[in-house]
Amino acid sequence: LGDDGQKMSKSLRNYPDPWNVFETYGADAMRWSLLSAAVLRGGDSPVSESGIRESIRQVILPLWNSWYFLTLYANAENKTGVFDTSSTNVIDRYVLAKTRALVDSVTADMDSYDLYLACSDVRTFLDALTNWYIRRSRDRFWAGDQEALNTLHTVLSVVCTVVAPLLPLTSEAIFQGLTGERSVHLQDWPDASLLPSDPALVDVMDRVRDVCSATLSVRKAH
């Protein structure tokens, strides 16, 4: 549907101009807004500039800001992250196990051609990465903690490979800067077994996140 709720029509011009969208928001923003829309499940979907902006706010910026955060604190300490899943820190173990669960779920989504659900899984994961893992680990990054740097490096390299079909340009820019590899699109699909599995920890930590979120909502309301 067009942004006026009517059927999209060239004669009505009731949709954002694609070239303006590409120049203003980028092609990945439009791609994501369409891949994550109800139209992929047979529903009606308005194509609007506000919806495209929302895809940037919910997905592209959190991913990009996570990469920027890593480079900022790694460069400040003249350190470089490497692929490493050996950290025993509980929140590192959580985000690594959460990343493994993401690989498993998006693999299943892609195999069943459910791009809508794949987008939903990625969006949920990025919320946990930015609003929980990174926020809870700021002091460690400020101190140049190598385990924290390695963990975020590892998570981002895997996530970029997972989202490459969904955000091809954003994932390419981050992956190249992160790893120095030629292209994320030349990588094999991630092997979940390379990441630690701890469903009990993920379940408990996610419940803690839910409690904190509910508490913040109550505080905000009062």
Coordinates of C-alpha atoms in Angstrom, one line a residue:
L1 CA 0.0 0.0 0.0
G2 CA 1.0 3.6 -0.5
D3 CA 1.6 5.9 2.5
D4 CA -2.0 7.1 2.2
G5 CA -3.4 3.6 2.8
Q6 CA -4.5 3.1 -0.7
K7 CA -3.1 0.6 -3.2
M8 CA 0.3 1.8 -4.4
S9 CA -0.1 3.5 -7.7
K10 CA 2.3 5.2 -10.2
S11 CA -0.5 7.6 -11.2
L12 CA -1.2 8.6 -7.6
R13 CA 2.5 8.7 -6.7
N14 CA 1.5 7.7 -3.2
Y15 CA 4.9 6.3 -2.2
P16 CA 8.4 7.7 -1.4
D17 CA 10.6 8.2 -4.5
P18 CA 13.1 5.3 -4.5
W19 CA 16.1 7.4 -5.5
N20 CA 15.4 9.9 -2.8
V21 CA 15.2 7.1 -0.3
F22 CA 18.5 5.6 -1.5
E23 CA 20.3 9.0 -1.3
T24 CA 18.7 9.9 2.1
Y25 CA 18.6 6.6 4.0
G26 CA 20.6 4.1 1.9
A27 CA 19.4 1.0 -0.1
D28 CA 19.8 -1.3 3.0
A29 CA 17.1 0.7 4.8
M30 CA 14.6 0.2 2.1
R31 CA 15.6 -3.5 1.6
W32 CA 15.1 -4.2 5.4
S33 CA 11.8 -2.4 5.6
L34 CA 10.5 -4.6 2.8
L35 CA 12.0 -7.8 4.0
S36 CA 10.6 -7.3 7.5
A37 CA 7.1 -6.2 6.3
A38 CA 3.9 -8.1 6.7
V39 CA 3.6 -8.4 2.9
L40 CA 6.1 -11.3 3.2
R41 CA 3.4 -13.2 5.1
G42 CA 0.5 -12.2 2.8
G43 CA -0.6 -9.1 4.7
D44 CA -1.0 -5.5 3.6
S45 CA 2.1 -3.3 4.1
P46 CA 2.3 0.5 3.7
V47 CA 5.5 1.7 2.1
S48 CA 6.3 5.0 3.9
E49 CA 9.3 7.1 4.7
S50 CA 8.6 6.7 8.4
G51 CA 8.8 3.0 8.1
I52 CA 12.1 3.2 6.3
R53 CA 13.5 5.5 9.0
E54 CA 12.3 3.0 11.7
S55 CA 14.4 0.3 10.1
I56 CA 17.4 2.5 10.5
R57 CA 16.6 3.2 14.1
Q58 CA 15.9 -0.4 15.1
V59 CA 18.5 -2.3 13.1
I60 CA 21.1 -0.4 11.0
L61 CA 22.1 2.1 13.7
P62 CA 22.4 -0.4 16.5
L63 CA 24.6 -2.6 14.4
W64 CA 26.7 0.3 13.1
N65 CA 27.0 1.9 16.6
S66 CA 28.2 -1.4 18.1
W67 CA 31.0 -1.5 15.5
Y68 CA 31.8 2.2 16.2
F69 CA 31.9 1.5 19.9
L70 CA 34.4 -1.3 19.5
T71 CA 36.7 0.7 17.2
L72 CA 36.5 3.7 19.6
Y73 CA 37.7 1.8 22.7
A74 CA 40.0 -0.6 20.9
N75 CA 41.8 2.2 19.1
A76 CA 42.0 4.2 22.3
E77 CA 44.0 1.4 23.9
N78 CA 45.9 0.5 20.7
K79 CA 44.4 -2.9 20.8
T80 CA 42.8 -5.2 18.2
G81 CA 40.1 -7.7 18.8
V82 CA 40.4 -11.3 17.6
F83 CA 38.0 -14.2 17.1
D84 CA 37.9 -15.8 20.6
T85 CA 35.1 -17.6 22.4
S86 CA 37.1 -18.6 25.5
S87 CA 36.0 -15.8 27.9
T88 CA 34.7 -17.0 31.3
N89 CA 33.1 -13.7 32.1
V90 CA 29.4 -14.4 32.6
I91 CA 28.1 -11.6 30.3
D92 CA 30.6 -12.6 27.6
R93 CA 29.4 -16.2 27.8
Y94 CA 25.8 -14.9 27.6
V95 CA 26.3 -12.9 24.4
L96 CA 28.3 -15.6 22.7
A97 CA 25.7 -18.2 23.5
K98 CA 23.0 -15.7 22.4
T99 CA 24.9 -15.3 19.1
R100 CA 25.0 -19.1 18.6
A101 CA 21.2 -19.2 19.2
L102 CA 20.9 -16.4 16.5
V103 CA 22.8 -18.4 14.0
D104 CA 20.6 -21.5 14.7
S105 CA 17.4 -19.6 14.4
V106 CA 18.3 -17.5 11.3
T107 CA 19.6 -20.7 9.6
A108 CA 16.2 -22.4 10.2
D109 CA 14.4 -19.2 9.1
M110 CA 16.4 -19.0 5.9
D111 CA 16.0 -22.7 5.2
S112 CA 12.2 -22.3 5.4
Y113 CA 12.3 -19.0 3.3
D114 CA 10.9 -17.1 6.3
L115 CA 12.7 -13.8 5.8
Y116 CA 10.2 -12.0 8.0
L117 CA 11.0 -14.2 11.0
A118 CA 14.8 -13.9 10.2
C119 CA 14.5 -10.1 10.4
S120 CA 12.6 -10.4 13.7
D121 CA 15.3 -12.6 15.2
V122 CA 18.0 -10.2 14.2
R123 CA 16.2 -7.2 15.6
T124 CA 15.6 -9.0 18.9
F125 CA 19.3 -10.0 19.1
L126 CA 20.6 -6.5 18.4
D127 CA 18.4 -5.1 21.2
A128 CA 20.2 -7.6 23.6
L129 CA 23.6 -6.7 22.2
T130 CA 23.3 -2.9 22.4
N131 CA 20.9 -2.3 25.3
W132 CA 22.2 -5.1 27.6
Y133 CA 25.7 -6.5 26.7
I134 CA 27.4 -3.2 25.6
R135 CA 25.7 -1.1 28.3
R136 CA 26.6 -3.6 31.0
S137 CA 30.2 -3.9 29.8
R138 CA 31.1 -0.2 29.3
D139 CA 33.6 -0.1 32.2
R140 CA 35.4 -3.1 30.8
F141 CA 35.7 -1.5 27.4
W142 CA 36.9 1.8 29.0
A143 CA 39.6 -0.2 30.8
G144 CA 40.7 -1.9 27.5
D145 CA 39.6 -5.4 28.7
Q146 CA 41.0 -7.7 26.0
E147 CA 38.3 -10.4 26.7
A148 CA 35.5 -7.8 26.2
L149 CA 37.2 -6.6 23.0
N150 CA 37.6 -10.1 21.6
T151 CA 34.0 -11.1 22.5
L152 CA 32.5 -8.1 20.7
H153 CA 34.8 -8.6 17.8
T154 CA 33.7 -12.2 17.6
V155 CA 30.0 -11.4 17.9
L156 CA 30.1 -8.7 15.2
S157 CA 32.0 -10.9 12.7
V158 CA 29.4 -13.6 13.1
V159 CA 26.4 -11.2 13.0
C160 CA 27.7 -9.5 9.9
T161 CA 27.9 -12.9 8.1
V162 CA 24.4 -13.8 9.3
V163 CA 22.8 -10.5 8.2
A164 CA 24.8 -10.2 4.9
P165 CA 21.8 -11.4 2.8
L166 CA 19.5 -8.9 4.6
L167 CA 21.8 -5.9 4.9
P168 CA 24.4 -6.5 2.2
L169 CA 26.0 -3.0 2.2
T170 CA 26.1 -2.3 5.9
S171 CA 27.4 -5.8 6.7
E172 CA 30.1 -5.4 4.1
A173 CA 31.4 -2.1 5.4
I174 CA 31.6 -3.4 9.0
F175 CA 33.0 -6.8 8.1
Q176 CA 35.8 -5.4 6.0
G177 CA 36.8 -2.9 8.7
L178 CA 36.5 -5.5 11.4
T179 CA 38.4 -8.4 9.8
G180 CA 40.4 -6.9 6.8
E181 CA 38.8 -9.7 4.7
R182 CA 37.9 -9.0 1.1
S183 CA 34.2 -9.4 1.4
V184 CA 31.6 -10.8 3.8
H185 CA 29.8 -12.2 0.8
L186 CA 32.7 -14.5 0.1
Q187 CA 32.4 -16.1 3.6
D188 CA 30.8 -19.4 4.4
W189 CA 27.7 -19.4 6.4
P190 CA 28.6 -19.3 10.1
D191 CA 29.2 -22.6 11.9
A192 CA 27.1 -22.4 15.1
S193 CA 29.3 -25.1 16.7
L194 CA 32.2 -22.7 16.9
L195 CA 30.3 -20.7 19.5
P196 CA 29.5 -21.9 23.0
S197 CA 26.1 -23.2 23.8
D198 CA 24.5 -22.3 27.1
P199 CA 20.7 -22.2 26.8
A200 CA 20.2 -22.1 30.6
L201 CA 22.3 -19.0 30.9
V202 CA 20.6 -17.3 27.9
D203 CA 17.2 -18.1 29.5
V204 CA 18.1 -16.8 32.9
M205 CA 19.7 -13.6 31.6
D206 CA 16.8 -12.9 29.2
R207 CA 14.5 -13.2 32.2
V208 CA 16.7 -10.7 34.1
R209 CA 16.5 -8.4 31.1
D210 CA 12.7 -8.7 31.1
V211 CA 12.5 -7.8 34.8
C212 CA 14.7 -4.8 34.3
S213 CA 12.7 -3.6 31.3
A214 CA 9.4 -3.9 33.3
T215 CA 10.9 -2.1 36.2
L216 CA 12.1 0.8 34.0
S217 CA 8.6 1.0 32.5
V218 CA 7.0 1.3 35.9
R219 CA 9.6 3.9 36.9
K220 CA 8.9 5.9 33.7
A221 CA 5.2 5.7 34.3
H222 CA 5.5 7.2 37.7

